[in-house]
Amino acid sequence: MTPENAGYYHAAYIVAVVLYGAYAISIWMRRRAVRRRGG
Amino acid sequence: MSDISLRGEATEAPVAPSRVRGGGIDWFFVVAVLLVAVTFVRVIYFTPIEATQGPAQKIFYLHLPAALAAFMAFGLVALTSILYLWLKDPKLDLLAESSAEVGVVFTTMVLISGPLWGKPVWGTWWTWDARLTLTLFLWFIYVGYLVLRGAIDDPAMRARYSAVLGILGALLIPFIHLSVYLFRTLHPMPIVLKPSAPSLPKEMLETLALSFGSFTVLFFAFLRARYHLALERAAIEAEERR
């Protein structure tokens, strides 16, 4: 019988979207800050 | 900021600010996001559920490509660090820095997705076996690498010290890959990266191949964006030092 554990798999995919998304945003924000600093 | 440099390397702007400033949409990144989205749709709707482990086995399509991307990232840190120590080109140092940061992000994904898969399948979030412990150690080494870079003001000294740490850290990668053969561990043996043919059904193997491809493109998209950030920052810091 196949175990019911879809919650773990859903959690992992949500974490992936949040982590990779947050990293992409962090690069974009840092580039914007550097450009402002450079004038 | 210190003006002291070791033999003068890594203190000049690697590229003029006007040459690194881009704008608009990063199409490479858009392609990477679309590929990852296609992968997620295929994993969720078009990939069979493994009978013994249940839906949690689908974490595999996140976990394994993240591990591969992390190994590529830290391998690239070692390679560019060796080349930096040889050629003293500051762009190599910035590429190493960028690759280390991207590698830490992918290793973080490995360290989160692993326990989320381990809990339903092994019955525990974490076990201090060789594969897991060495992966955590690798993460700490490269977090330390990034902290070290933040703590040294002189660009040449920063580049040289971090190059040494970047090379030493990557020596762990083959041990992590072989740890399941060398030690008794809960972590399963490789089912794809092994001398014999992959032991996966065709549909799962195709999904895994798509996942490998899309996360590899995402890795290079992150690396490219982060490297441009490093170039821009180095150019502005060099201007400010003048």
mmCIF file of C-alpha atoms in Angstrom:
data_model
loop_
_atom_site.group_PDB
_atom_site.id
_atom_site.type_symbol
_atom_site.label_atom_id
_atom_site.label_comp_id
_atom_site.label_asym_id
_atom_site.label_seq_id
_atom_site.Cartn_x
_atom_site.Cartn_y
_atom_site.Cartn_z
ATOM 1 C CA MET A 1 0.000 0.000 0.000
ATOM 2 C CA THR A 2 1.364 3.402 -1.015
ATOM 3 C CA PRO A 3 1.970 5.647 2.042
ATOM 4 C CA GLU A 4 0.176 8.981 2.352
ATOM 5 C CA ASN A 5 3.014 11.508 2.695
ATOM 6 C CA ALA A 6 2.265 14.126 0.044
ATOM 7 C CA GLY A 7 2.622 16.920 2.645
ATOM 8 C CA TYR A 8 6.412 16.448 2.766
ATOM 9 C CA TYR A 9 6.674 16.611 -1.016
ATOM 10 C CA HIS A 10 4.484 19.709 -1.213
ATOM 11 C CA ALA A 11 6.553 21.356 1.537
ATOM 12 C CA ALA A 12 9.797 20.612 -0.336
ATOM 13 C CA TYR A 13 8.525 22.177 -3.574
ATOM 14 C CA ILE A 14 7.231 25.258 -1.719
ATOM 15 C CA VAL A 15 10.628 25.623 0.003
ATOM 16 C CA ALA A 16 12.348 25.367 -3.409
ATOM 17 C CA VAL A 17 10.204 28.149 -4.873
ATOM 18 C CA VAL A 18 10.757 30.358 -1.798
ATOM 19 C CA LEU A 19 14.522 29.725 -1.562
ATOM 20 C CA TYR A 20 15.378 30.125 -5.246
ATOM 21 C CA GLY A 21 12.933 33.020 -5.591
ATOM 22 C CA ALA A 22 14.380 34.818 -2.565
ATOM 23 C CA TYR A 23 17.905 34.356 -3.916
ATOM 24 C CA ALA A 24 16.940 35.777 -7.323
ATOM 25 C CA ILE A 25 15.340 38.774 -5.602
ATOM 26 C CA SER A 26 18.417 39.259 -3.390
ATOM 27 C CA ILE A 27 20.705 39.424 -6.451
ATOM 28 C CA TRP A 28 18.357 41.884 -8.164
ATOM 29 C CA MET A 29 18.170 44.120 -5.036
ATOM 30 C CA ARG A 30 21.936 44.083 -4.530
ATOM 31 C CA ARG A 31 22.548 45.007 -8.189
ATOM 32 C CA ARG A 32 20.086 47.870 -7.851
ATOM 33 C CA ALA A 33 21.848 49.076 -4.683
ATOM 34 C CA VAL A 34 25.258 48.895 -6.396
ATOM 35 C CA ARG A 35 23.982 50.874 -9.399
ATOM 36 C CA ARG A 36 22.565 53.556 -7.089
ATOM 37 C CA ARG A 37 25.899 53.721 -5.260
ATOM 38 C CA GLY A 38 27.684 54.107 -8.603
ATOM 39 C CA GLY A 39 25.388 56.961 -9.583
ATOM 40 C CA MET B 1 39.733 50.488 3.330
ATOM 41 C CA SER B 2 43.305 49.258 3.212
ATOM 42 C CA ASP B 3 45.477 50.171 0.237
ATOM 43 C CA ILE B 4 47.929 47.370 0.969
ATOM 44 C CA SER B 5 48.093 44.814 -1.798
ATOM 45 C CA LEU B 6 50.080 41.631 -2.311
ATOM 46 C CA ARG B 7 52.172 42.167 -5.446
ATOM 47 C CA GLY B 8 49.477 44.541 -6.661
ATOM 48 C CA GLU B 9 47.025 41.867 -7.832
ATOM 49 C CA ALA B 10 43.232 42.179 -7.530
ATOM 50 C CA THR B 11 43.230 45.866 -6.610
ATOM 51 C CA GLU B 12 42.265 47.298 -10.005
ATOM 52 C CA ALA B 13 38.711 47.252 -11.354
ATOM 53 C CA PRO B 14 38.403 43.991 -13.353
ATOM 54 C CA VAL B 15 36.167 45.743 -15.899
ATOM 55 C CA ALA B 16 35.221 49.413 -16.365
ATOM 56 C CA PRO B 17 31.818 50.207 -14.760
ATOM 57 C CA SER B 18 30.360 51.309 -18.101
ATOM 58 C CA ARG B 19 31.054 47.837 -19.540
ATOM 59 C CA VAL B 20 29.315 45.836 -16.820
ATOM 60 C CA ARG B 21 26.175 47.887 -16.398
ATOM 61 C CA GLY B 22 23.311 46.145 -18.113
ATOM 62 C CA GLY B 23 19.603 46.657 -17.803
ATOM 63 C CA GLY B 24 16.246 45.278 -18.782
ATOM 64 C CA ILE B 25 15.148 41.685 -18.634
ATOM 65 C CA ASP B 26 17.661 38.884 -18.143
ATOM 66 C CA TRP B 27 16.361 36.489 -20.832
ATOM 67 C CA PHE B 28 18.668 33.686 -19.737
ATOM 68 C CA PHE B 29 17.093 33.831 -16.298
ATOM 69 C CA VAL B 30 13.580 33.894 -17.807
ATOM 70 C CA VAL B 31 14.398 30.720 -19.789
ATOM 71 C CA ALA B 32 15.714 29.065 -16.598
ATOM 72 C CA VAL B 33 12.519 29.919 -14.685
ATOM 73 C CA LEU B 34 10.343 28.589 -17.520
ATOM 74 C CA LEU B 35 12.330 25.336 -17.653
ATOM 75 C CA VAL B 36 12.004 24.877 -13.884
ATOM 76 C CA ALA B 37 8.250 25.572 -14.148
ATOM 77 C CA VAL B 38 7.913 22.917 -16.894
ATOM 78 C CA THR B 39 9.860 20.491 -14.685
ATOM 79 C CA PHE B 40 7.549 21.133 -11.729
ATOM 80 C CA VAL B 41 4.460 20.503 -13.907
ATOM 81 C CA ARG B 42 5.959 17.249 -15.210
ATOM 82 C CA VAL B 43 6.931 16.106 -11.687
ATOM 83 C CA ILE B 44 3.542 16.939 -10.186
ATOM 84 C CA TYR B 45 1.172 15.800 -12.961
ATOM 85 C CA PHE B 46 3.014 13.465 -15.327
ATOM 86 C CA THR B 47 5.424 11.417 -13.197
ATOM 87 C CA PRO B 48 4.223 8.230 -11.491
ATOM 88 C CA ILE B 49 4.228 7.895 -7.711
ATOM 89 C CA GLU B 50 6.732 5.362 -6.420
ATOM 90 C CA ALA B 51 4.793 2.519 -4.749
ATOM 91 C CA THR B 52 6.984 1.922 -1.656
ATOM 92 C CA GLN B 53 7.944 5.504 -0.700
ATOM 93 C CA GLY B 54 4.772 7.269 -1.867
ATOM 94 C CA PRO B 55 4.563 10.901 -3.084
ATOM 95 C CA ALA B 56 7.526 11.916 -0.878
ATOM 96 C CA GLN B 57 9.820 10.176 -3.397
ATOM 97 C CA LYS B 58 9.142 13.106 -5.779
ATOM 98 C CA ILE B 59 11.445 15.203 -3.560
ATOM 99 C CA PHE B 60 14.151 13.239 -5.396
ATOM 100 C CA TYR B 61 13.686 15.508 -8.483
ATOM 101 C CA LEU B 62 14.632 18.536 -6.365
ATOM 102 C CA HIS B 63 17.226 16.948 -4.106
ATOM 103 C CA LEU B 64 19.506 15.264 -6.647
ATOM 104 C CA PRO B 65 19.739 18.166 -9.172
ATOM 105 C CA ALA B 66 20.398 20.591 -6.276
ATOM 106 C CA ALA B 67 23.243 18.350 -5.077
ATOM 107 C CA LEU B 68 24.682 18.150 -8.584
ATOM 108 C CA ALA B 69 24.454 21.945 -9.006
ATOM 109 C CA ALA B 70 26.167 22.444 -5.632
ATOM 110 C CA PHE B 71 28.997 20.105 -6.620
ATOM 111 C CA MET B 72 29.380 21.939 -9.949
ATOM 112 C CA ALA B 73 29.456 25.254 -8.103
ATOM 113 C CA PHE B 74 32.124 24.229 -5.601
ATOM 114 C CA GLY B 75 34.113 22.443 -8.332
ATOM 115 C CA LEU B 76 34.084 25.721 -10.252
ATOM 116 C CA VAL B 77 35.210 27.583 -7.100
ATOM 117 C CA ALA B 78 38.207 25.254 -6.854
ATOM 118 C CA LEU B 79 39.042 25.531 -10.555
ATOM 119 C CA THR B 80 38.803 29.330 -10.700
ATOM 120 C CA SER B 81 40.698 29.621 -7.401
ATOM 121 C CA ILE B 82 43.577 27.535 -8.767
ATOM 122 C CA LEU B 83 43.584 29.671 -11.909
ATOM 123 C CA TYR B 84 43.487 32.846 -9.799
ATOM 124 C CA LEU B 85 46.519 31.784 -7.766
ATOM 125 C CA TRP B 86 48.326 31.118 -11.031
ATOM 126 C CA LEU B 87 47.188 34.022 -13.254
ATOM 127 C CA LYS B 88 46.206 36.646 -10.615
ATOM 128 C CA ASP B 89 43.250 37.747 -12.743
ATOM 129 C CA PRO B 90 40.712 39.411 -10.387
ATOM 130 C CA LYS B 91 37.827 38.285 -12.613
ATOM 131 C CA LEU B 92 38.633 34.676 -11.666
ATOM 132 C CA ASP B 93 38.382 35.606 -7.977
ATOM 133 C CA LEU B 94 34.991 37.228 -8.564
ATOM 134 C CA LEU B 95 33.788 34.170 -10.483
ATOM 135 C CA ALA B 96 34.890 31.954 -7.565
ATOM 136 C CA GLU B 97 33.047 34.197 -5.094
ATOM 137 C CA SER B 98 29.891 34.104 -7.233
ATOM 138 C CA SER B 99 30.028 30.344 -7.674
ATOM 139 C CA ALA B 100 30.537 29.797 -3.928
ATOM 140 C CA GLU B 101 27.439 31.832 -3.075
ATOM 141 C CA VAL B 102 25.289 30.017 -5.648
ATOM 142 C CA GLY B 103 26.672 26.713 -4.357
ATOM 143 C CA VAL B 104 25.656 27.597 -0.798
ATOM 144 C CA VAL B 105 22.085 28.253 -2.022
ATOM 145 C CA PHE B 106 21.886 24.850 -3.756
ATOM 146 C CA THR B 107 23.473 23.080 -0.763
ATOM 147 C CA THR B 108 20.875 24.741 1.477
ATOM 148 C CA MET B 109 18.213 23.214 -0.773
ATOM 149 C CA VAL B 110 19.894 19.802 -0.416
ATOM 150 C CA LEU B 111 19.994 20.148 3.379
ATOM 151 C CA ILE B 112 16.296 21.118 3.547
ATOM 152 C CA SER B 113 14.908 18.691 0.961
ATOM 153 C CA GLY B 114 16.902 15.763 2.395
ATOM 154 C CA PRO B 115 15.257 15.809 5.842
ATOM 155 C CA LEU B 116 11.831 16.418 4.251
ATOM 156 C CA TRP B 117 12.369 13.216 2.280
ATOM 157 C CA GLY B 118 14.081 11.355 5.130
ATOM 158 C CA LYS B 119 11.335 11.843 7.721
ATOM 159 C CA PRO B 120 8.598 9.900 5.892
ATOM 160 C CA VAL B 121 10.984 7.309 4.398
ATOM 161 C CA TRP B 122 13.582 6.719 7.157
ATOM 162 C CA GLY B 123 11.428 7.838 10.078
ATOM 163 C CA THR B 124 13.896 10.555 11.121
ATOM 164 C CA TRP B 125 14.668 14.101 9.983
ATOM 165 C CA TRP B 126 18.414 13.719 10.395
ATOM 166 C CA THR B 127 21.062 11.155 11.193
ATOM 167 C CA TRP B 128 24.760 11.854 11.764
ATOM 168 C CA ASP B 129 25.975 9.477 9.090
ATOM 169 C CA ALA B 130 28.879 10.187 6.750
ATOM 170 C CA ARG B 131 26.964 11.513 3.705
ATOM 171 C CA LEU B 132 24.737 13.900 5.657
ATOM 172 C CA THR B 133 27.430 15.090 8.050
ATOM 173 C CA LEU B 134 29.967 15.744 5.276
ATOM 174 C CA THR B 135 27.357 17.661 3.259
ATOM 175 C CA LEU B 136 26.591 19.828 6.295
ATOM 176 C CA PHE B 137 30.340 20.315 6.768
ATOM 177 C CA LEU B 138 30.670 21.371 3.097
ATOM 178 C CA TRP B 139 27.909 23.947 3.629
ATOM 179 C CA PHE B 140 29.715 25.340 6.708
ATOM 180 C CA ILE B 141 33.023 25.549 4.808
ATOM 181 C CA TYR B 142 31.542 27.652 2.023
ATOM 182 C CA VAL B 143 29.483 29.804 4.412
ATOM 183 C CA GLY B 144 32.840 30.338 6.164
ATOM 184 C CA TYR B 145 34.380 31.172 2.778
ATOM 185 C CA LEU B 146 31.779 33.923 2.249
ATOM 186 C CA VAL B 147 32.238 35.225 5.816
ATOM 187 C CA LEU B 148 36.020 35.278 5.289
ATOM 188 C CA ARG B 149 35.597 37.351 2.125
ATOM 189 C CA GLY B 150 33.440 39.815 4.025
ATOM 190 C CA ALA B 151 36.003 40.134 6.798
ATOM 191 C CA ILE B 152 39.064 41.093 4.698
ATOM 192 C CA ASP B 153 39.202 44.580 3.191
ATOM 193 C CA ASP B 154 42.276 44.230 1.024
ATOM 194 C CA PRO B 155 41.138 42.708 -2.318
ATOM 195 C CA ALA B 156 44.407 40.853 -3.018
ATOM 196 C CA MET B 157 44.617 39.317 0.451
ATOM 197 C CA ARG B 158 40.899 38.439 0.330
ATOM 198 C CA ALA B 159 41.301 36.762 -3.043
ATOM 199 C CA ARG B 160 44.357 34.778 -1.997
ATOM 200 C CA TYR B 161 43.049 33.523 1.370
ATOM 201 C CA SER B 162 39.631 32.634 -0.004
ATOM 202 C CA ALA B 163 41.190 30.851 -3.001
ATOM 203 C CA VAL B 164 43.030 28.527 -0.608
ATOM 204 C CA LEU B 165 39.850 27.818 1.379
ATOM 205 C CA GLY B 166 37.839 27.373 -1.829
ATOM 206 C CA ILE B 167 40.276 24.747 -3.105
ATOM 207 C CA LEU B 168 40.465 22.874 0.230
ATOM 208 C CA GLY B 169 36.668 22.826 0.602
ATOM 209 C CA ALA B 170 36.154 21.221 -2.802
ATOM 210 C CA LEU B 171 38.347 18.285 -1.750
ATOM 211 C CA LEU B 172 35.317 17.089 0.243
ATOM 212 C CA ILE B 173 33.207 16.541 -2.889
ATOM 213 C CA PRO B 174 34.654 13.143 -3.935
ATOM 214 C CA PHE B 175 34.468 11.962 -0.301
ATOM 215 C CA ILE B 176 30.788 12.945 -0.144
ATOM 216 C CA HIS B 177 30.051 11.066 -3.375
ATOM 217 C CA LEU B 178 31.948 7.969 -2.231
ATOM 218 C CA SER B 179 30.815 8.119 1.424
ATOM 219 C CA VAL B 180 27.933 5.700 0.798
ATOM 220 C CA TYR B 181 30.464 3.099 -0.351
ATOM 221 C CA LEU B 182 33.070 3.826 2.347
ATOM 222 C CA PHE B 183 30.803 4.012 5.427
ATOM 223 C CA ARG B 184 27.673 2.352 6.740
ATOM 224 C CA THR B 185 24.930 4.889 6.055
ATOM 225 C CA LEU B 186 21.159 5.310 5.819
ATOM 226 C CA HIS B 187 21.568 7.303 2.628
ATOM 227 C CA PRO B 188 20.847 5.172 -0.471
ATOM 228 C CA MET B 189 23.544 4.205 -2.981
ATOM 229 C CA PRO B 190 23.730 6.269 -6.191
ATOM 230 C CA ILE B 191 21.088 5.180 -8.693
ATOM 231 C CA VAL B 192 22.174 7.431 -11.549
ATOM 232 C CA LEU B 193 25.779 8.595 -11.046
ATOM 233 C CA LYS B 194 27.307 5.115 -10.947
ATOM 234 C CA PRO B 195 29.336 2.928 -13.320
ATOM 235 C CA SER B 196 26.361 0.738 -14.357
ATOM 236 C CA ALA B 197 23.125 1.877 -16.034
ATOM 237 C CA PRO B 198 20.692 4.011 -13.970
ATOM 238 C CA SER B 199 18.240 1.872 -11.982
ATOM 239 C CA LEU B 200 15.074 3.917 -12.559
ATOM 240 C CA PRO B 201 11.938 3.309 -14.652
ATOM 241 C CA LYS B 202 11.929 5.174 -17.989
ATOM 242 C CA GLU B 203 9.328 7.817 -17.019
ATOM 243 C CA MET B 204 11.154 8.674 -13.783
ATOM 244 C CA LEU B 205 14.496 8.777 -15.588
ATOM 245 C CA GLU B 206 13.096 11.195 -18.193
ATOM 246 C CA THR B 207 11.730 13.459 -15.438
ATOM 247 C CA LEU B 208 15.075 13.321 -13.665
ATOM 248 C CA ALA B 209 16.905 14.218 -16.903
ATOM 249 C CA LEU B 210 14.582 17.207 -17.412
ATOM 250 C CA SER B 211 15.113 18.237 -13.804
ATOM 251 C CA PHE B 212 18.912 17.951 -14.132
ATOM 252 C CA GLY B 213 18.785 20.058 -17.286
ATOM 253 C CA SER B 214 16.516 22.786 -15.927
ATOM 254 C CA PHE B 215 18.328 23.157 -12.596
ATOM 255 C CA THR B 216 21.678 23.234 -14.407
ATOM 256 C CA VAL B 217 20.351 26.123 -16.532
ATOM 257 C CA LEU B 218 19.080 27.780 -13.329
ATOM 258 C CA PHE B 219 22.538 27.341 -11.778
ATOM 259 C CA PHE B 220 24.203 29.106 -14.730
ATOM 260 C CA ALA B 221 21.531 31.841 -14.711
ATOM 261 C CA PHE B 222 22.187 32.502 -11.008
ATOM 262 C CA LEU B 223 25.948 32.361 -11.566
ATOM 263 C CA ARG B 224 25.783 34.792 -14.497
ATOM 264 C CA ALA B 225 23.621 37.274 -12.572
ATOM 265 C CA ARG B 226 25.772 37.010 -9.445
ATOM 266 C CA TYR B 227 28.972 37.411 -11.449
ATOM 267 C CA HIS B 228 27.641 40.589 -13.075
ATOM 268 C CA LEU B 229 26.820 41.883 -9.585
ATOM 269 C CA ALA B 230 30.381 41.109 -8.450
ATOM 270 C CA LEU B 231 31.872 42.875 -11.484
ATOM 271 C CA GLU B 232 29.747 45.977 -10.959
ATOM 272 C CA ARG B 233 30.562 46.109 -7.248
ATOM 273 C CA ALA B 234 34.312 45.625 -7.852
ATOM 274 C CA ALA B 235 34.314 48.361 -10.490
ATOM 275 C CA ILE B 236 32.593 50.830 -8.169
ATOM 276 C CA GLU B 237 34.840 49.926 -5.209
ATOM 277 C CA ALA B 238 37.900 50.479 -7.403
ATOM 278 C CA GLU B 239 36.537 53.883 -8.456
ATOM 279 C CA GLU B 240 35.908 54.799 -4.808
ATOM 280 C CA ARG B 241 39.482 53.851 -3.841
ATOM 281 C CA ARG B 242 40.895 56.329 -6.372
#
